[in-house]
Every structure is written in C-alpha cells, then in structure tokens.
Amino acid sequence: MDKNAKMQTTTTKTTDGQRSDFLRRLAAKEDELRWLYMELYDNSSMYAELTERMGAFYRERKAELRALDLERESRPDWYKQNDLLGMMFYIDNFAGNLRGVEEKLDYLEKCNVNYIHLMPFLDTVEGHSDGGYAVADFRKVQEKLGTMEDLEHLADACHRRKINLCMDFVMNHTSEDHEWAKKARQGDGEYMSRYFFFKDFSIPEQYERTVPQVFPTTAPGNFTWIPEIEQYVMTSFYPYQWDLDYRNPRVFNEMMYNFLFFANQGMDVIRIDAVPYIWKELGTSCRNLKQVHTIVRMMRLIGEIVCPGILLLGEVVMEPAKVVPYFGTVEKPECHMLYNVTTMATTWHTVATRDVSLLKKQLDIVSRLPKEYTFLNYLRCHDDIGWGLDYATLRESGQEEIPHKRYLNDYFRGYAGYSNSRGELYNDDPVTADARFCGTTASMCGIEKALEEQDAAALEKAIRLDVMLHAYMFIQSGIPVLYSGDEIGQLNDYTYREDPNKAEDSRYIHRGAFDWANAEKTGDPETVEGQLFSRLNRLEQLRKTDDVFRAEADMWTIDTWDPSVLCIARSYQGEKLIGIFNFSEYDKTAWINETDGLYQDLLGGGLREARGVDVPGYGFFWLKRTEKTES
Ligand code: GLC
C-alpha cells in the first residue's frame, strides 16, 4: 500500500468505518487487478470506471451483508466444514415462485439443507430459454417467479436461518432477446461488437474445424445466420444464445456490474455457468483458454474487494486435468468451488459395471489434491450425464470408449447388464456415436421399474442402492448437493414430451415438478418416500455432527480384494472413519484388515473389528474407530 492510500484509509476510517474495509481490500488487491485488466484490455479509462463502480456497489451493499463479509473474511474456511448440505431446484417446479420458496424453508430445514441453488430465474423467452440459461434481462426476474424484491426478501429470510443462496450467473452468452442482441440485430455497431459477427461463412468455417459442438443434435454448429443484417453470429449453445465477446472490455465491465448487483441482492454463491467457454480464439477449441483464467481471477479479486462473503462456483464439466486449473493456485485462487464431475460420472459407470477399480483410482486422484480445493459432490443435477471417464485406464482392461459408452447408455435405459434403470438418451450424435444420459437418481437406481412391476424385492434392492450411493457421496470431502426430489425418490417425468417447448430436450425428464403429495409421506416408513427420507436424514445428521467429515480430513481408499466393494477411509485429528460400499446386488465380503482397534457401526450400532466385513448387496457401512489415537 502506498503512503497516500494508507493516509486515505486512516482518514476515512475516522469518518466512515465501513468504507475503510473497501479501501483496505482495494489497496491489498488492486495492483494485481489493474495488472490483469491492463494485460487483457490495455484500457485505463475502462479500468477506472470499473473500480469506481465497484466502490459504488460497495456503498450500496446492505449493512447486514457487509457484516457477513467481515465475518467470513475472518474465517475464510467457513464453507469447508462438514455442516453444509445443498439442494438445487427450479423455483416453479419446487414452489411456484420465489415467495413460495420462502414458505417452504421449513421443509428445506427438515431436509437438513442450508444451501439452496435456485436454478435460473432471470427474464427469458418461453420456448427459447434453455431452462433459463438464455437470459434476456439480468436485472429482471421472470414474471411468473416474482420480482427482484421477492429475491431480496428470500435472501433475507434465508440468512436469518443461516441458509446460503446460490444462483446461476450465465456470463458466456445472452439471449437473442437481450437488449444488446436486439440492438445488434438492428445493425448497431456498438452492440454488434459485444458479440461475434461475421459477414460470410469463411471465418466461421475455420472455427468449425477446431471447435466441438455442445448440442450436436438439438443445436448443431456454432454459428447462426441473422437474416436482418445478413451476418452470422456465434452461438455455441442454442441458436438463440449469442456468445458474448469478452475481448470487448465493455462486455467484461457490464457483466461484472451484473455480478455485483446479485451479490448485493444477497447471494452467497455465484455459479459461473459454462465458464470454460468465455474466451474464443480462432484455431483453438475455444475452451479453457488462458484468458478465461485471467477473467475468473479478476472476478475473484473483484468479489474479494467488494463482497468477500461471496463464493464462486465454477461450472467446468470437463476431464480432471481441465477442471483443477479453475481453482487457480493457492496464492492466486480463482473459483472457490468446482463440481466433482468426473467422480459423478465414474460413480454411475461403477453402478453399471459393478467394478469399483476406476472409481477407486478417481477418488485417489481427488484425495491427493490440496485440501484448499473444495468440490461440490453430487449424484444428479439438472443436466445430462456425459460419460467423461478416464478411457486411457479403461482401455488397459479392454474397454474402448465408444462401445463402453454404448453399454452405459444401454444399461441405464434398462436394456443391458441386468439393469433396472429407466431413462433416456440426450444428444445422441450419429457422427461421433456419442450420447449422454438423462434420468432421476431414483429411476436410475431401479425404483421406477420396481414400482411399476410391483416387485417388492426389486424395490427394496433399488432403495438400498439409492441410499448406498448417498452414503458414499456424503463421505467424500466437500459440499454434497442433492437434486430436489431425490430425498423422496422422485421418478422420471415423461410429460415433457407433450410440451412443444421441451419435447426436444430430454433433460426435462429429470426436471419434473416436485411432488408435494409425496413429500407428505416422509413420516411413513411403509412408503418409498418415508424410507429414503429417514435413511438419508440419519446420514446427513451424522455427517454434520462429526468432525471426521470435515474437508481438512485426510481421505484415502483401501483395497477390499473384491471388485465390487469400495472402501474409503477418513481421518481427522486422531478420529478415523471407514466407509464400505457394495456396488453389486450380491452379498460380498470386504477383505480389509484394519488392525487399529474396535469400530462402532454408526448406522447399525454395536462394536466390531474392521476386518473381513460382510456387506449385503447394495449395502454399506460407516464404521468409526472408538479410540482416538495421535495422528
Ligand atoms: C450450462 C448449464 C446447461 C445449459 C448451458 C448453456 O452447462 O448447466 O443447463 O444448457 O450451460 O447455458
């Protein structure tokens, strides 16, 4: 900090104690922010505008949010404990509108949830919305869901109950109905420069040679012809989602103002949608370019200066080597949290193959990463499951990528491998022979089929699998996030096929409306809802009350000498926990040999040794060592 800045800080402190926090943070971080900005844009007046607006957003920030910022600044690991449990949902599916969500906070607390991810709720055009990921107005809530005041009201209500709110920040593109796109469509150069326009197909054609397709069947190609101005515009996702050009500092600045605006509405977590895509360069895949990291790092710094209570969650649905760089380095962090996407996909691969070896290897990779890295663990989300597995390893045992993906997709549609799963393919690409998969956790575990066939034994087995998968997810370090409905075993919803706005997009099969009549059954042990809910509830309670689940714990895997049985161990300050998970329907024995004392069976009760443990089909154990030892 230079002398002038120091003096200014001290002076301001006497007149306005709060403003000094902004200046203190700015002084500490501005050098790097300016350097990165200049490196990317070399534009000092736009930089000056940015910092001035940051100050303005800080001044507008409510006292309660500033207090939360200070509190979180003083314990930056606040989100890395074992007490957070998330749930994600579409507002209309869950509770009609924002006020409805507020009325359902008791239910969410009953689910032990203290982190809610509200799926996209900003203004969008029905039929051209991509589930809300095509934003037409960043300052307006979809009318059917409520208003910005309702959002703020909900955020206040959540904070009173210590519930964190997460929202999507769709920064890669806008809807074609966004004001900028509308002006660009009229040929206004100022606005055209915020997107990628091309007079003919010669340059797009060059891009197409190196840029993969996101939606190869539902939205092929990366460009869309705009007849009004007779030009092509870049559209990596759907044709109505126009990619923003972050080479233009106006785009960056305006999007940062939108980010800060939502920080001030009371968001705790900002999910940066499709982050790897935000910088494009001819001759590249237009994914994960180094400028993306500059932008995310700047966003982190901007957040830390204006609203340090906010977390950035990066949506990086890529292979592990591409995901981890989005954490940045320990000295220069980027995202606070990332999705544990490869683990998620590998989990379902394990369900379909009953072979835990690839999952064991994946968990070993994750557990060797620095403990500063926080993953968001999940079984299902609103998107399809892409089979992004470690094919190099699979190939060693003779499993080739394309036939293996075909097997997984057949398995989960219930066609192969003694499967009871139900679901549908997504973007089945005849050219690459690639397809992804959609379905709810419960349907993928066999609950739907068993109920339909009224097969009590199959139902019992399916519920066991579902609970075992949750127990396995909860034992991992990081923040577990449930997809709404999974807590009561919600099934696939096939009604999307009748809605012309949704029929083409099979992701809607697992985005059905939450069934409140079924949620009434959570207290009835005779029902699927009651069984799942109570068993998950028990696991959630154990997880949040036992320090051995904290993110700082060491985690490792143990060989069980059975291909279907996975064993995960955790240890924290002398406490040790072992989780054993049987991924097959047959009774198995985990041939582990932990000779370090007696263990308590946390779910079944009683003491036992952690040696030669018999595990029923789709069963699991959480065993906690009784003696604390020096570690
Ligand atoms: C993200 C969302 C997905 C959406 C895409 C385009 O991947 O998760 O649902 O289609 O971004 O915004």
XYZ file of C-alpha atoms and ligand atoms in Angstrom:
643
model
C 0.000 0.000 0.000
C 1.485 3.378 -0.862
C 1.640 6.169 1.651
C -1.266 8.129 0.186
C -3.558 5.161 0.170
C -2.623 4.459 3.768
C -3.389 8.010 4.803
C -6.651 7.914 2.934
C -7.609 4.672 4.694
C -6.906 6.099 8.101
C -8.755 9.312 7.379
C -11.779 7.525 6.007
C -11.854 5.186 8.950
C -12.497 8.035 11.326
C -15.365 9.321 9.225
C -16.790 6.103 7.864
C -15.560 2.901 9.430
C -17.250 0.744 6.834
C -15.859 2.433 3.766
C -12.394 1.699 5.007
C -12.991 -2.016 4.522
C -13.412 -1.430 0.837
C -10.287 0.726 0.681
C -8.297 -1.728 2.724
C -9.222 -4.573 0.395
C -8.722 -2.457 -2.682
C -5.283 -1.408 -1.515
C -4.341 -5.029 -0.920
C -5.580 -6.360 -4.240
C -5.623 -3.522 -6.681
C -2.126 -3.979 -8.078
C -2.929 -7.414 -9.326
C -6.378 -6.469 -10.570
C -5.033 -3.499 -12.537
C -2.207 -5.561 -13.934
C -4.528 -8.300 -15.178
C -7.001 -5.811 -16.586
C -4.319 -3.904 -18.447
C -2.794 -7.095 -19.734
C -6.118 -8.119 -21.219
C -7.593 -4.773 -22.256
C -4.930 -2.090 -22.010
C -7.664 0.445 -21.311
C -7.180 2.662 -18.280
C -10.406 4.632 -18.556
C -12.487 1.449 -18.584
C -10.447 0.223 -15.641
C -11.116 3.452 -13.770
C -14.821 3.059 -14.481
C -14.698 -0.500 -13.122
C -13.116 0.451 -9.818
C -15.396 3.422 -9.409
C -18.456 1.240 -9.901
C -17.020 -1.328 -7.504
C -16.900 1.415 -4.884
C -20.496 2.335 -5.663
C -21.671 -1.267 -5.296
C -19.837 -1.450 -2.008
C -21.541 1.699 -0.741
C -24.934 0.303 -1.746
C -24.276 -3.008 -0.012
C -26.565 -3.544 2.977
C -25.082 -3.361 6.454
C -26.022 -6.988 7.202
C -24.231 -8.199 4.094
C -21.148 -6.147 4.922
C -21.159 -7.637 8.394
C -21.379 -11.131 6.898
C -18.470 -10.233 4.601
C -16.330 -9.275 7.591
C -17.280 -12.366 9.480
C -16.435 -14.619 6.538
C -13.230 -12.713 5.851
C -12.161 -13.543 9.381
C -12.727 -17.283 8.843
C -12.153 -17.865 5.147
C -12.649 -21.607 5.577
C -16.286 -21.099 6.592
C -17.597 -23.188 3.693
C -15.074 -26.017 4.044
C -16.533 -27.710 7.109
C -18.971 -30.578 7.294
C -22.091 -28.563 8.044
C -23.181 -27.537 4.564
C -25.697 -29.540 2.593
C -27.072 -28.198 -0.654
C -30.164 -28.698 -2.713
C -30.834 -27.420 -6.203
C -34.209 -26.822 -7.817
C -36.175 -24.877 -10.363
C -38.271 -22.357 -8.452
C -41.506 -23.079 -10.327
C -41.078 -26.840 -10.025
C -40.394 -26.619 -6.331
C -42.741 -23.971 -5.036
C -44.338 -21.992 -7.864
C -42.480 -18.758 -7.269
C -39.951 -17.016 -5.031
C -42.455 -16.285 -2.289
C -43.432 -19.952 -2.452
C -39.808 -20.951 -1.836
C -39.778 -18.741 1.226
C -42.822 -20.590 2.529
C -41.020 -23.882 2.052
C -37.935 -23.042 4.084
C -39.215 -25.208 6.936
C -39.280 -28.190 4.610
C -35.740 -27.434 3.436
C -34.565 -27.265 7.026
C -36.274 -30.589 7.658
C -34.109 -31.903 4.799
C -31.038 -30.540 6.663
C -30.428 -28.241 3.716
C -28.626 -24.957 4.369
C -27.510 -24.126 0.839
C -30.059 -23.653 -1.915
C -29.179 -23.355 -5.553
C -32.005 -21.554 -7.337
C -31.913 -22.632 -10.957
C -32.025 -19.772 -13.498
C -34.818 -17.353 -12.693
C -33.999 -14.284 -14.755
C -36.112 -12.984 -17.577
C -36.098 -15.295 -20.573
C -38.348 -16.082 -23.520
C -40.501 -19.154 -23.084
C -39.602 -21.705 -25.735
C -36.234 -20.042 -26.253
C -34.983 -20.298 -22.732
C -32.739 -23.382 -22.414
C -34.115 -23.879 -18.914
C -33.465 -20.197 -18.167
C -29.865 -20.254 -19.412
C -30.761 -17.738 -22.136
C -31.057 -14.527 -20.127
C -32.979 -11.665 -21.727
C -32.587 -9.232 -18.822
C -30.071 -9.549 -15.994
C -31.984 -7.128 -13.801
C -35.417 -8.691 -14.062
C -36.877 -11.840 -12.553
C -39.182 -13.948 -14.771
C -42.639 -12.590 -14.120
C -44.133 -15.959 -13.229
C -41.492 -16.345 -10.491
C -41.786 -12.925 -8.862
C -39.692 -9.801 -8.593
C -36.233 -8.665 -7.575
C -37.775 -7.584 -4.253
C -39.029 -11.126 -3.725
C -35.498 -12.386 -4.319
C -34.058 -10.000 -1.776
C -36.812 -10.922 0.660
C -35.987 -14.596 0.237
C -32.276 -13.912 0.708
C -33.025 -12.079 3.976
C -35.242 -14.913 5.190
C -32.545 -17.454 4.287
C -29.840 -15.501 6.078
C -31.923 -15.322 9.226
C -31.929 -19.130 9.171
C -28.269 -19.367 8.131
C -29.200 -20.767 4.749
C -26.953 -19.815 1.824
C -28.338 -18.903 -1.562
C -26.741 -19.756 -4.879
C -27.725 -18.531 -8.326
C -26.528 -19.076 -11.864
C -24.574 -16.332 -13.494
C -24.819 -17.026 -17.198
C -21.944 -14.943 -18.492
C -20.929 -16.757 -21.666
C -23.939 -15.596 -23.654
C -27.151 -13.614 -23.630
C -30.492 -14.484 -25.097
C -31.170 -13.115 -28.575
C -33.899 -11.146 -26.795
C -31.485 -9.285 -24.572
C -31.417 -5.547 -25.242
C -27.833 -5.774 -26.582
C -28.752 -8.517 -29.027
C -31.817 -6.636 -30.178
C -29.719 -3.561 -30.932
C -27.064 -5.687 -32.616
C -29.763 -7.245 -34.785
C -30.639 -3.739 -35.953
C -27.033 -3.292 -37.055
C -25.887 -1.031 -34.189
C -22.083 -1.402 -34.274
C -21.636 -0.605 -30.579
C -23.762 -3.635 -29.689
C -22.588 -5.856 -32.510
C -19.100 -5.503 -31.041
C -20.336 -7.267 -27.898
C -20.904 -10.478 -29.864
C -19.073 -12.306 -32.648
C -20.451 -11.307 -36.058
C -19.203 -12.451 -39.457
C -20.227 -11.216 -42.896
C -19.827 -14.594 -44.542
C -19.074 -18.145 -43.500
C -15.352 -18.145 -44.284
C -14.179 -17.428 -40.717
C -16.962 -19.426 -39.020
C -15.933 -22.274 -41.287
C -12.405 -22.061 -39.866
C -13.761 -22.058 -36.317
C -15.911 -25.089 -37.076
C -12.772 -27.055 -37.903
C -11.476 -26.842 -34.332
C -14.478 -26.113 -32.102
C -16.513 -29.101 -30.865
C -20.288 -28.920 -30.647
C -22.156 -28.661 -27.367
C -25.563 -29.792 -28.607
C -24.713 -31.750 -31.766
C -28.235 -32.967 -32.418
C -30.500 -30.388 -30.771
C -28.439 -27.382 -31.960
C -25.760 -28.405 -34.451
C -22.963 -25.998 -35.365
C -21.569 -22.969 -33.574
C -22.994 -20.173 -35.733
C -26.423 -18.842 -36.618
C -27.461 -16.776 -39.644
C -29.147 -13.498 -38.735
C -31.155 -12.501 -41.800
C -31.922 -8.907 -40.692
C -28.286 -7.901 -41.011
C -27.195 -10.757 -43.218
C -24.458 -11.894 -40.913
C -23.554 -14.938 -38.879
C -23.368 -14.724 -35.105
C -21.519 -17.149 -32.857
C -23.874 -19.412 -30.880
C -22.009 -22.232 -29.148
C -25.132 -23.434 -27.362
C -28.626 -22.920 -28.822
C -29.069 -20.526 -31.808
C -30.894 -18.103 -29.510
C -27.920 -17.947 -27.072
C -25.459 -15.467 -28.554
C -21.881 -15.768 -27.301
C -20.519 -12.612 -25.715
C -17.179 -11.290 -26.910
C -15.023 -10.753 -23.820
C -12.317 -9.127 -25.915
C -14.524 -6.061 -25.555
C -13.923 -4.514 -22.098
C -17.458 -3.088 -22.124
C -18.758 -6.668 -22.024
C -16.492 -7.572 -19.124
C -17.320 -4.438 -17.139
C -21.069 -4.692 -17.631
C -21.093 -8.361 -16.683
C -19.100 -7.582 -13.543
C -21.710 -4.957 -12.635
C -24.368 -7.644 -13.030
C -22.336 -9.942 -10.800
C -22.027 -7.265 -8.104
C -25.690 -6.419 -8.431
C -26.578 -10.004 -7.480
C -24.035 -10.013 -4.701
C -25.961 -7.071 -3.295
C -29.278 -8.880 -3.672
C -27.928 -11.223 -1.012
C -26.496 -14.140 -2.968
C -23.862 -16.205 -1.167
C -22.715 -18.348 -4.064
C -22.457 -17.354 -7.703
C -22.341 -20.285 -10.102
C -20.396 -19.217 -13.166
C -22.174 -21.021 -15.926
C -20.203 -22.602 -18.773
C -17.039 -20.840 -17.632
C -14.531 -22.682 -19.881
C -16.213 -21.193 -22.941
C -15.979 -17.489 -22.205
C -12.947 -16.676 -24.369
C -12.723 -17.570 -28.048
C -9.705 -17.660 -30.317
C -9.611 -18.793 -33.940
C -7.658 -22.010 -34.435
C -8.387 -23.312 -30.927
C -11.123 -25.406 -29.341
C -12.402 -22.171 -27.738
C -12.389 -23.952 -24.394
C -10.243 -23.311 -21.311
C -8.083 -20.628 -22.936
C -5.683 -18.776 -20.667
C -7.707 -15.571 -20.869
C -10.603 -17.417 -19.203
C -8.380 -17.800 -16.152
C -7.475 -14.111 -16.229
C -11.172 -13.251 -16.246
C -12.052 -15.639 -13.425
C -9.118 -14.403 -11.361
C -10.283 -10.803 -11.876
C -13.782 -11.808 -10.854
C -12.395 -13.396 -7.703
C -10.453 -10.226 -6.887
C -13.456 -8.008 -7.569
C -15.546 -10.180 -5.258
C -12.884 -10.162 -2.562
C -12.708 -6.373 -2.682
C -16.424 -5.555 -2.772
C -18.161 -8.557 -1.214
C -15.716 -11.120 0.207
C -18.548 -13.170 1.699
C -19.400 -14.413 -1.785
C -18.194 -17.720 -3.200
C -17.589 -18.506 -6.853
C -18.668 -21.926 -8.046
C -17.292 -22.772 -11.479
C -19.267 -24.950 -13.833
C -16.469 -26.867 -15.517
C -17.839 -30.071 -16.935
C -14.573 -31.412 -18.307
C -11.979 -34.071 -17.584
C -9.984 -33.659 -14.315
C -6.895 -32.118 -15.924
C -9.071 -29.294 -17.272
C -11.152 -28.859 -14.114
C -8.481 -28.392 -11.459
C -6.832 -25.261 -13.012
C -10.072 -23.379 -12.272
C -9.171 -23.474 -8.591
C -6.208 -21.302 -9.610
C -3.199 -21.641 -7.351
C -3.166 -21.498 -3.583
C -1.644 -17.968 -3.808
C -3.857 -16.790 -6.664
C -7.132 -18.659 -6.312
C -9.871 -18.486 -8.930
C -13.058 -20.438 -8.116
C -13.803 -21.344 -4.514
C -15.628 -24.486 -5.568
C -15.945 -26.762 -8.569
C -18.192 -29.661 -9.453
C -16.744 -33.101 -8.836
C -17.974 -34.073 -12.274
C -15.640 -36.952 -13.145
C -16.347 -38.601 -9.824
C -20.073 -38.265 -10.508
C -19.856 -39.862 -13.962
C -17.481 -42.556 -12.700
C -19.936 -43.387 -9.905
C -22.641 -44.269 -12.426
C -20.113 -46.189 -14.514
C -19.445 -48.200 -11.353
C -23.151 -48.861 -10.838
C -23.399 -50.211 -14.396
C -20.229 -52.325 -14.273
C -20.171 -53.350 -10.579
C -16.442 -52.753 -10.830
C -15.019 -50.158 -8.442
C -11.456 -50.033 -9.792
C -11.870 -46.892 -11.922
C -13.749 -45.111 -9.139
C -11.061 -46.042 -6.640
C -8.445 -44.556 -8.933
C -10.520 -41.387 -9.421
C -11.029 -40.951 -5.664
C -7.300 -41.397 -5.114
C -6.643 -38.580 -7.598
C -9.146 -36.283 -5.877
C -7.946 -37.048 -2.381
C -4.357 -36.203 -3.269
C -5.303 -32.672 -4.361
C -4.578 -29.781 -1.972
C -7.165 -29.518 0.799
C -7.777 -25.896 -0.188
C -9.737 -27.200 -3.169
C -13.399 -27.661 -2.388
C -15.551 -29.881 -4.535
C -19.248 -29.892 -4.874
C -20.319 -33.527 -4.764
C -23.495 -34.706 -6.408
C -25.198 -37.736 -7.895
C -27.524 -35.890 -10.256
C -28.083 -32.309 -11.332
C -30.356 -30.613 -13.871
C -28.094 -31.621 -16.781
C -27.446 -34.875 -18.578
C -24.621 -37.211 -17.520
C -21.774 -37.023 -20.031
C -19.597 -40.122 -19.972
C -16.355 -38.213 -19.400
C -14.390 -41.136 -17.973
C -10.730 -41.989 -17.877
C -10.732 -44.064 -21.065
C -6.959 -44.480 -21.066
C -7.323 -46.559 -17.910
C -10.408 -48.383 -19.150
C -8.606 -49.291 -22.356
C -5.979 -51.138 -20.318
C -8.704 -53.622 -19.397
C -10.006 -53.777 -22.954
C -12.900 -51.321 -22.642
C -12.965 -48.982 -25.628
C -14.647 -45.604 -25.424
C -17.450 -45.932 -27.969
C -18.628 -49.453 -27.128
C -18.341 -48.644 -23.446
C -20.480 -45.517 -23.750
C -22.971 -47.580 -25.701
C -23.030 -50.133 -22.886
C -23.595 -47.431 -20.247
C -26.400 -45.871 -22.238
C -27.996 -49.264 -22.836
C -27.576 -50.164 -19.193
C -29.265 -47.050 -17.917
C -32.099 -47.378 -20.388
C -32.621 -50.826 -18.889
C -31.554 -52.780 -21.949
C -28.366 -54.470 -20.795
C -26.366 -55.770 -17.864
C -29.214 -56.890 -15.547
C -30.291 -53.320 -15.185
C -33.431 -51.977 -13.553
C -32.720 -48.405 -14.569
C -35.018 -46.145 -16.611
C -34.132 -43.010 -18.548
C -33.407 -41.515 -21.936
C -30.525 -40.546 -24.170
C -29.510 -36.974 -24.728
C -27.852 -35.618 -27.861
C -27.387 -38.989 -29.447
C -24.877 -37.957 -32.111
C -24.795 -40.326 -35.087
C -21.467 -38.865 -36.271
C -19.410 -39.327 -33.109
C -21.604 -42.214 -31.845
C -21.677 -40.273 -28.588
C -24.700 -39.838 -26.377
C -25.270 -38.621 -22.861
C -27.874 -39.801 -20.375
C -30.861 -38.343 -18.517
C -32.901 -39.698 -15.618
C -33.502 -39.110 -11.908
C -31.415 -40.864 -9.270
C -34.385 -42.952 -8.147
C -35.286 -44.066 -11.674
C -31.659 -44.858 -12.442
C -31.488 -46.946 -9.266
C -34.485 -49.042 -10.335
C -37.232 -47.593 -8.116
C -39.432 -46.630 -11.069
C -39.325 -50.069 -12.654
C -39.846 -51.903 -9.366
C -42.889 -49.778 -8.520
C -44.337 -50.267 -11.966
C -43.856 -54.014 -11.801
C -44.974 -54.066 -8.160
C -41.906 -56.101 -7.340
C -41.281 -55.675 -3.616
C -37.890 -57.405 -3.633
C -36.662 -55.288 -6.556
C -37.944 -52.179 -4.818
C -36.090 -52.969 -1.654
C -32.923 -53.510 -3.669
C -33.376 -50.262 -5.582
C -33.841 -48.277 -2.369
C -30.718 -49.858 -0.928
C -28.733 -48.812 -3.980
C -30.096 -45.276 -3.787
C -29.234 -44.936 -0.069
C -25.805 -46.538 -0.545
C -24.958 -44.017 -3.268
C -25.877 -41.152 -0.957
C -23.837 -42.633 1.885
C -20.882 -42.892 -0.472
C -21.388 -39.298 -1.689
C -21.674 -37.916 1.850
C -18.387 -39.483 2.926
C -16.425 -37.503 0.352
C -14.833 -34.190 1.246
C -16.603 -31.093 0.018
C -20.199 -29.957 -0.183
C -22.854 -32.517 -1.066
C -25.706 -31.159 -3.154
C -28.965 -33.027 -3.665
C -31.176 -32.538 -6.663
C -34.606 -31.634 -5.307
C -36.839 -34.678 -5.211
C -34.002 -37.137 -4.680
C -34.671 -37.038 -0.950
C -38.055 -38.670 -1.597
C -37.088 -40.776 -4.613
C -38.774 -38.704 -7.281
C -39.146 -40.589 -10.572
C -38.653 -39.591 -14.193
C -41.296 -37.254 -15.552
C -42.298 -38.102 -19.105
C -44.791 -35.240 -19.516
C -42.129 -33.015 -21.085
C -42.726 -34.907 -24.327
C -46.134 -33.276 -24.622
C -44.793 -29.757 -24.215
C -43.560 -28.468 -27.584
C -41.115 -26.133 -25.795
C -39.460 -29.053 -24.059
C -40.086 -32.129 -26.192
C -36.719 -31.936 -27.967
C -34.724 -31.697 -24.742
C -34.726 -34.935 -22.748
C -33.053 -33.208 -19.775
C -36.617 -32.298 -18.778
C -37.196 -35.949 -17.884
C -35.388 -35.307 -14.597
C -36.662 -31.772 -14.138
C -40.212 -32.661 -13.144
C -42.329 -30.642 -10.713
C -41.708 -31.536 -7.095
C -44.485 -33.756 -5.790
C -45.685 -32.246 -2.519
C -48.236 -35.017 -2.015
C -45.353 -37.493 -1.942
C -43.388 -35.218 0.365
C -46.226 -35.640 2.859
C -45.271 -39.302 3.148
C -41.810 -38.757 4.591
C -43.016 -39.795 8.049
C -44.492 -43.091 6.829
C -41.935 -45.932 6.929
C -44.159 -48.049 4.681
C -43.512 -45.750 1.727
C -40.505 -45.263 -0.554
C -40.531 -41.595 0.440
C -40.502 -42.403 4.142
C -37.733 -44.957 3.843
C -35.450 -42.847 1.721
C -36.059 -39.649 3.609
C -35.423 -41.113 7.042
C -32.323 -43.006 5.988
C -30.803 -40.019 4.222
C -31.728 -37.840 7.158
C -29.779 -40.082 9.513
C -26.713 -39.906 7.264
C -26.980 -36.123 6.993
C -27.238 -35.749 10.750
C -24.182 -37.917 11.324
C -22.232 -36.049 8.678
C -22.845 -32.617 10.092
C -22.180 -33.525 13.695
C -18.938 -35.449 13.297
C -15.682 -33.615 12.618
C -14.268 -36.581 10.753
C -16.333 -35.370 7.784
C -14.583 -32.005 7.672
C -12.917 -31.076 4.420
C -9.471 -30.894 6.045
C -9.635 -34.606 6.930
C -7.267 -36.952 5.152
C -9.034 -39.273 2.793
C -7.796 -42.426 1.104
C -9.068 -45.682 -0.318
C -8.374 -49.176 0.984
C -8.224 -52.350 -1.113
C -11.087 -54.725 -0.404
C -9.958 -57.521 -2.736
C -13.465 -57.645 -4.131
C -14.058 -55.895 -7.458
C -17.478 -54.569 -6.417
C -16.658 -53.255 -2.974
C -15.227 -49.820 -2.376
C -13.620 -48.786 0.877
C -12.924 -45.153 1.757
C -11.199 -44.014 4.927
C -11.087 -40.572 6.525
C -9.073 -39.353 9.420
C -9.140 -36.072 11.272
C -7.292 -35.199 14.475
C -6.978 -38.808 15.545
C -10.559 -39.721 14.610
C -10.995 -42.321 11.890
C -13.943 -43.382 9.788
C -14.183 -46.195 7.281
C -16.916 -46.391 4.643
C -17.553 -49.676 2.835
C -19.849 -49.680 -0.193
C -21.068 -52.691 -2.121
C -21.803 -51.698 -5.734
C -23.251 -55.099 -6.610
C -26.583 -56.715 -5.785
C -24.807 -59.741 -4.304
C -23.628 -60.149 -0.747
C -19.890 -59.626 -0.556
C -17.040 -59.506 1.885
C -14.692 -56.559 2.092
C -11.347 -58.189 2.792
C -9.957 -55.266 4.676
C -7.699 -55.727 7.663
C -7.556 -52.590 9.810
C -5.935 -53.782 12.996
C -6.131 -50.485 14.844
C -8.857 -51.257 17.323
C -12.593 -51.551 17.587
C -15.003 -49.640 15.414
C -18.515 -48.513 16.083
C -21.082 -49.256 13.407
C -22.599 -45.775 13.122
C -25.807 -46.935 11.481
C -26.365 -50.486 12.638
C -24.991 -49.883 16.137
C -22.608 -52.129 18.062
C -18.874 -52.579 18.084
C -16.876 -54.654 15.637
C -13.493 -55.039 14.034
C -12.814 -53.545 10.648
C -11.642 -56.848 9.245
C -13.353 -59.163 6.781
C -16.603 -57.172 6.758
C -19.644 -58.881 5.197
C -21.661 -56.375 3.195
C -25.114 -57.218 1.841
C -25.939 -56.497 -1.814
C -26.017 -52.704 -2.350
C -25.303 -52.322 1.352
C -22.776 -50.135 3.110
C -21.131 -49.464 6.460
C -19.896 -46.364 8.151
C -17.501 -47.589 10.838
C -15.966 -45.149 13.283
C -12.913 -46.112 15.350
C -13.735 -45.875 19.026
C -10.295 -44.989 20.379
C -8.853 -41.663 19.428
C -5.184 -42.045 18.542
C -2.467 -39.492 17.974
C -2.148 -38.983 14.245
C -24.679 -24.998 -18.535
C -25.998 -25.421 -17.942
C -26.851 -26.033 -19.012
C -27.031 -25.034 -20.127
C -25.681 -24.475 -20.627
C -25.849 -23.269 -21.507
O -23.948 -26.078 -18.984
O -25.792 -26.296 -16.869
O -28.083 -26.443 -18.495
O -27.686 -25.642 -21.202
O -24.870 -24.068 -19.551
O -26.023 -22.104 -20.760
